[in-house]
mmCIF file of C-alpha atoms in Angstrom:
data_model
loop_
_atom_site.group_PDB
_atom_site.id
_atom_site.type_symbol
_atom_site.label_atom_id
_atom_site.label_comp_id
_atom_site.label_asym_id
_atom_site.label_seq_id
_atom_site.Cartn_x
_atom_site.Cartn_y
_atom_site.Cartn_z
ATOM 1 C CA UNK K 1 60.222 -191.733 175.510
ATOM 2 C CA UNK K 2 61.796 -189.987 171.627
ATOM 3 C CA UNK K 3 60.927 -187.156 169.290
ATOM 4 C CA UNK K 4 59.335 -184.859 171.774
ATOM 5 C CA UNK K 5 60.756 -180.950 172.662
ATOM 6 C CA UNK K 6 60.042 -179.009 174.940
ATOM 7 C CA UNK K 7 60.922 -175.157 175.936
ATOM 8 C CA UNK K 8 60.471 -174.292 179.157
ATOM 9 C CA UNK K 9 61.030 -174.615 183.435
ATOM 10 C CA UNK K 10 59.770 -178.128 183.786
ATOM 11 C CA UNK K 11 58.010 -179.157 181.068
ATOM 12 C CA UNK K 12 57.361 -182.521 179.856
ATOM 13 C CA UNK K 13 58.642 -182.778 183.482
ATOM 14 C CA UNK K 14 58.223 -186.921 184.151
ATOM 15 C CA UNK K 15 57.934 -188.265 180.568
ATOM 16 C CA UNK K 16 58.659 -191.950 180.685
ATOM 17 C CA UNK K 17 57.270 -193.062 177.033
ATOM 18 C CA UNK K 18 55.618 -190.732 175.651
ATOM 19 C CA UNK K 19 55.848 -189.697 172.426
ATOM 20 C CA UNK K 20 55.855 -186.610 169.737
ATOM 21 C CA UNK K 21 55.163 -184.469 172.030
ATOM 22 C CA UNK K 22 55.327 -180.774 172.053
ATOM 23 C CA UNK K 23 55.228 -178.693 175.161
ATOM 24 C CA UNK K 24 56.283 -175.338 175.104
ATOM 25 C CA UNK K 25 55.499 -172.760 178.362
ATOM 26 C CA UNK K 26 56.555 -173.252 181.518
ATOM 27 C CA UNK K 27 55.166 -176.695 183.167
ATOM 28 C CA UNK K 28 53.918 -177.283 180.209
ATOM 29 C CA UNK K 29 52.810 -181.521 180.184
ATOM 30 C CA UNK K 30 54.661 -181.777 183.488
ATOM 31 C CA UNK K 31 52.430 -184.821 184.752
ATOM 32 C CA UNK K 32 52.456 -186.114 181.000
ATOM 33 C CA UNK K 33 53.959 -189.814 180.866
ATOM 34 C CA UNK K 34 52.435 -191.991 178.262
ATOM 35 C CA UNK K 35 50.451 -189.412 176.418
ATOM 36 C CA UNK K 36 51.430 -189.592 172.638
ATOM 37 C CA UNK K 37 51.184 -186.381 169.658
ATOM 38 C CA UNK K 38 50.083 -183.640 172.539
ATOM 39 C CA UNK K 39 50.832 -179.696 171.405
ATOM 40 C CA UNK K 40 50.962 -177.757 174.561
ATOM 41 C CA UNK K 41 52.018 -174.144 174.002
ATOM 42 C CA UNK K 42 51.676 -171.933 176.293
ATOM 43 C CA UNK K 43 51.857 -171.570 180.773
ATOM 44 C CA UNK K 44 50.331 -174.796 181.939
ATOM 45 C CA UNK K 45 49.236 -175.846 179.219
ATOM 46 C CA UNK K 46 47.852 -179.779 179.620
ATOM 47 C CA UNK K 47 50.000 -179.452 183.329
ATOM 48 C CA UNK K 48 48.175 -182.863 184.493
ATOM 49 C CA UNK K 49 47.642 -184.767 181.602
ATOM 50 C CA UNK K 50 49.072 -188.232 181.538
ATOM 51 C CA UNK K 51 47.848 -190.750 179.259
ATOM 52 C CA UNK K 52 45.272 -188.222 176.693
ATOM 53 C CA UNK K 53 46.184 -188.679 173.439
ATOM 54 C CA UNK K 54 46.072 -186.126 170.728
ATOM 55 C CA UNK K 55 44.947 -182.816 171.868
ATOM 56 C CA UNK K 56 46.214 -178.911 171.490
ATOM 57 C CA UNK K 57 46.244 -176.364 173.790
ATOM 58 C CA UNK K 58 47.095 -173.007 172.812
ATOM 59 C CA UNK K 59 46.969 -169.992 175.825
ATOM 60 C CA UNK K 60 47.792 -170.060 180.108
ATOM 61 C CA UNK K 61 46.178 -173.338 181.064
ATOM 62 C CA UNK K 62 44.445 -174.711 178.243
ATOM 63 C CA UNK K 63 43.377 -178.148 178.673
ATOM 64 C CA UNK K 64 44.999 -177.341 182.345
ATOM 65 C CA UNK K 65 43.789 -180.418 184.583
ATOM 66 C CA UNK K 66 43.175 -182.791 181.458
ATOM 67 C CA UNK K 67 43.908 -186.509 182.296
ATOM 68 C CA UNK K 68 43.506 -189.454 180.018
ATOM 69 C CA UNK K 69 40.615 -186.989 177.618
ATOM 70 C CA UNK K 70 42.054 -186.944 173.609
ATOM 71 C CA UNK K 71 42.032 -185.585 170.594
ATOM 72 C CA UNK K 72 40.822 -181.897 172.513
ATOM 73 C CA UNK K 73 41.589 -178.772 171.281
ATOM 74 C CA UNK K 74 41.269 -175.308 173.612
ATOM 75 C CA UNK K 75 42.712 -172.365 171.984
ATOM 76 C CA UNK K 76 42.184 -169.450 174.831
ATOM 77 C CA UNK K 77 43.122 -168.614 178.634
ATOM 78 C CA UNK K 78 41.673 -171.545 180.287
ATOM 79 C CA UNK K 79 39.696 -173.073 177.677
ATOM 80 C CA UNK K 80 38.648 -176.437 178.738
ATOM 81 C CA UNK K 81 39.961 -175.899 181.543
ATOM 82 C CA UNK K 82 38.178 -178.288 184.657
ATOM 83 C CA UNK K 83 38.480 -181.291 181.591
ATOM 84 C CA UNK K 84 40.070 -184.315 182.731
ATOM 85 C CA UNK K 85 37.960 -187.102 180.494
ATOM 86 C CA UNK K 86 36.251 -185.733 177.868
ATOM 87 C CA UNK K 87 36.784 -186.076 174.267
ATOM 88 C CA UNK K 88 36.854 -184.744 170.945
ATOM 89 C CA UNK K 89 35.826 -181.266 172.747
ATOM 90 C CA UNK K 90 36.610 -177.827 170.720
ATOM 91 C CA UNK K 91 37.480 -174.497 173.187
ATOM 92 C CA UNK K 92 38.233 -171.416 171.723
ATOM 93 C CA UNK K 93 37.663 -167.976 173.965
ATOM 94 C CA UNK K 94 38.459 -167.137 177.465
ATOM 95 C CA UNK K 95 37.302 -170.448 179.989
ATOM 96 C CA UNK K 96 35.250 -171.728 176.878
ATOM 97 C CA UNK K 97 33.888 -175.323 178.491
ATOM 98 C CA UNK K 98 35.997 -173.946 181.706
ATOM 99 C CA UNK K 99 33.645 -176.469 183.971
ATOM 100 C CA UNK K 100 33.687 -179.332 181.323
ATOM 101 C CA UNK K 101 35.153 -182.708 183.474
ATOM 102 C CA UNK K 102 33.863 -185.415 181.321
ATOM 103 C CA UNK K 103 31.941 -183.754 177.898
ATOM 104 C CA UNK K 104 32.412 -185.301 174.721
ATOM 105 C CA UNK K 105 31.822 -183.642 171.367
ATOM 106 C CA UNK K 106 30.745 -180.491 172.398
ATOM 107 C CA UNK K 107 31.867 -176.909 169.814
ATOM 108 C CA UNK K 108 32.484 -173.732 171.823
ATOM 109 C CA UNK K 109 32.983 -170.533 170.727
ATOM 110 C CA UNK K 110 33.716 -167.575 172.435
ATOM 111 C CA UNK K 111 33.948 -166.053 175.631
ATOM 112 C CA UNK K 112 32.404 -168.098 178.232
ATOM 113 C CA UNK K 113 31.065 -170.346 175.874
ATOM 114 C CA UNK K 114 29.503 -173.570 177.469
ATOM 115 C CA UNK K 115 31.238 -172.317 180.439
ATOM 116 C CA UNK K 116 29.708 -174.085 182.801
ATOM 117 C CA UNK K 117 29.164 -177.310 181.294
ATOM 118 C CA UNK K 118 30.452 -180.770 182.512
ATOM 119 C CA UNK K 119 28.826 -183.648 180.979
ATOM 120 C CA UNK K 120 26.805 -182.344 178.621
ATOM 121 C CA UNK K 121 27.511 -183.680 175.061
ATOM 122 C CA UNK K 122 27.105 -183.013 170.928
ATOM 123 C CA UNK K 123 26.213 -178.696 172.115
ATOM 124 C CA UNK K 124 27.588 -176.437 170.158
ATOM 125 C CA UNK K 125 27.670 -173.173 171.474
ATOM 126 C CA UNK K 126 29.106 -169.756 168.828
ATOM 127 C CA UNK K 127 29.353 -166.109 170.950
ATOM 128 C CA UNK K 128 30.742 -165.171 173.885
ATOM 129 C CA UNK K 129 28.062 -166.319 177.067
ATOM 130 C CA UNK K 130 26.554 -168.867 174.213
ATOM 131 C CA UNK K 131 25.050 -171.766 177.066
ATOM 132 C CA UNK K 132 26.960 -170.606 179.758
ATOM 133 C CA UNK K 133 24.910 -172.238 182.779
ATOM 134 C CA UNK K 134 24.574 -175.188 180.725
ATOM 135 C CA UNK K 135 25.289 -178.188 182.782
ATOM 136 C CA UNK K 136 24.673 -181.655 181.358
ATOM 137 C CA UNK K 137 22.403 -181.267 178.543
ATOM 138 C CA UNK K 138 22.573 -182.317 175.662
ATOM 139 C CA UNK K 139 22.297 -182.279 171.809
ATOM 140 C CA UNK K 140 21.802 -177.966 171.553
ATOM 141 C CA UNK K 141 22.693 -175.136 169.634
ATOM 142 C CA UNK K 142 23.149 -171.947 170.375
ATOM 143 C CA UNK K 143 23.980 -169.257 167.936
ATOM 144 C CA UNK K 144 24.670 -165.634 169.019
ATOM 145 C CA UNK K 145 26.079 -163.424 172.150
ATOM 146 C CA UNK K 146 23.777 -165.066 175.218
ATOM 147 C CA UNK K 147 22.174 -167.169 173.289
ATOM 148 C CA UNK K 148 20.332 -169.807 175.505
ATOM 149 C CA UNK K 149 22.796 -167.952 178.134
ATOM 150 C CA UNK K 150 20.581 -169.066 181.336
ATOM 151 C CA UNK K 151 19.434 -171.682 180.019
ATOM 152 C CA UNK K 152 20.618 -174.819 182.572
ATOM 153 C CA UNK K 153 19.363 -177.922 181.913
ATOM 154 C CA UNK K 154 19.667 -181.210 182.231
ATOM 155 C CA UNK K 155 20.944 -184.665 180.235
ATOM 156 C CA UNK K 156 17.095 -185.538 179.434
ATOM 157 C CA UNK K 157 16.232 -181.511 178.473
ATOM 158 C CA UNK K 158 18.524 -181.654 175.365
ATOM 159 C CA UNK K 159 17.751 -180.553 171.338
ATOM 160 C CA UNK K 160 17.237 -177.053 171.824
ATOM 161 C CA UNK K 161 17.904 -174.084 168.685
ATOM 162 C CA UNK K 162 18.165 -170.328 169.866
ATOM 163 C CA UNK K 163 19.475 -167.670 167.088
ATOM 164 C CA UNK K 164 20.478 -164.419 167.902
ATOM 165 C CA UNK K 165 21.949 -162.419 171.053
ATOM 166 C CA UNK K 166 20.279 -163.668 174.426
ATOM 167 C CA UNK K 167 17.852 -165.686 172.345
ATOM 168 C CA UNK K 168 15.677 -167.558 174.225
ATOM 169 C CA UNK K 169 17.259 -166.252 178.045
ATOM 170 C CA UNK K 170 15.351 -168.489 181.102
#
């Protein structure tokens, strides 16, 4: 690879043909082989990334499990922790989108926002615990601390809008 920058023990350790990556922190981008244009700043960030590109991870273990997912942004301790192949997700806050492994085009802002989402897509959650229990539901909007907090939807139960603290707690 070329134009890579690694600072920290075992950062970018297995890089083969990867281009323009930045790994700062112990084990940052450790397994990255061919993924390009990734920024990992924090211990264990993008640790398992192999081919995913254009990811940004800031905060301990952000995007930790990502392997092939691309164009994700994770800011905060354990943000997008379980992501494997999900693309175009934005998570800001401790454990935001924590369980997401294949969902795409989600935005979670706040501690534990969309925490249990696994494969749901096109969801927006703003506020601590917003849509925290939703797993596979699509096209939901939760704005406010605890909005849609206990909503456990499936792929066919989307199109919900909840605005306000604790709005629509099931």
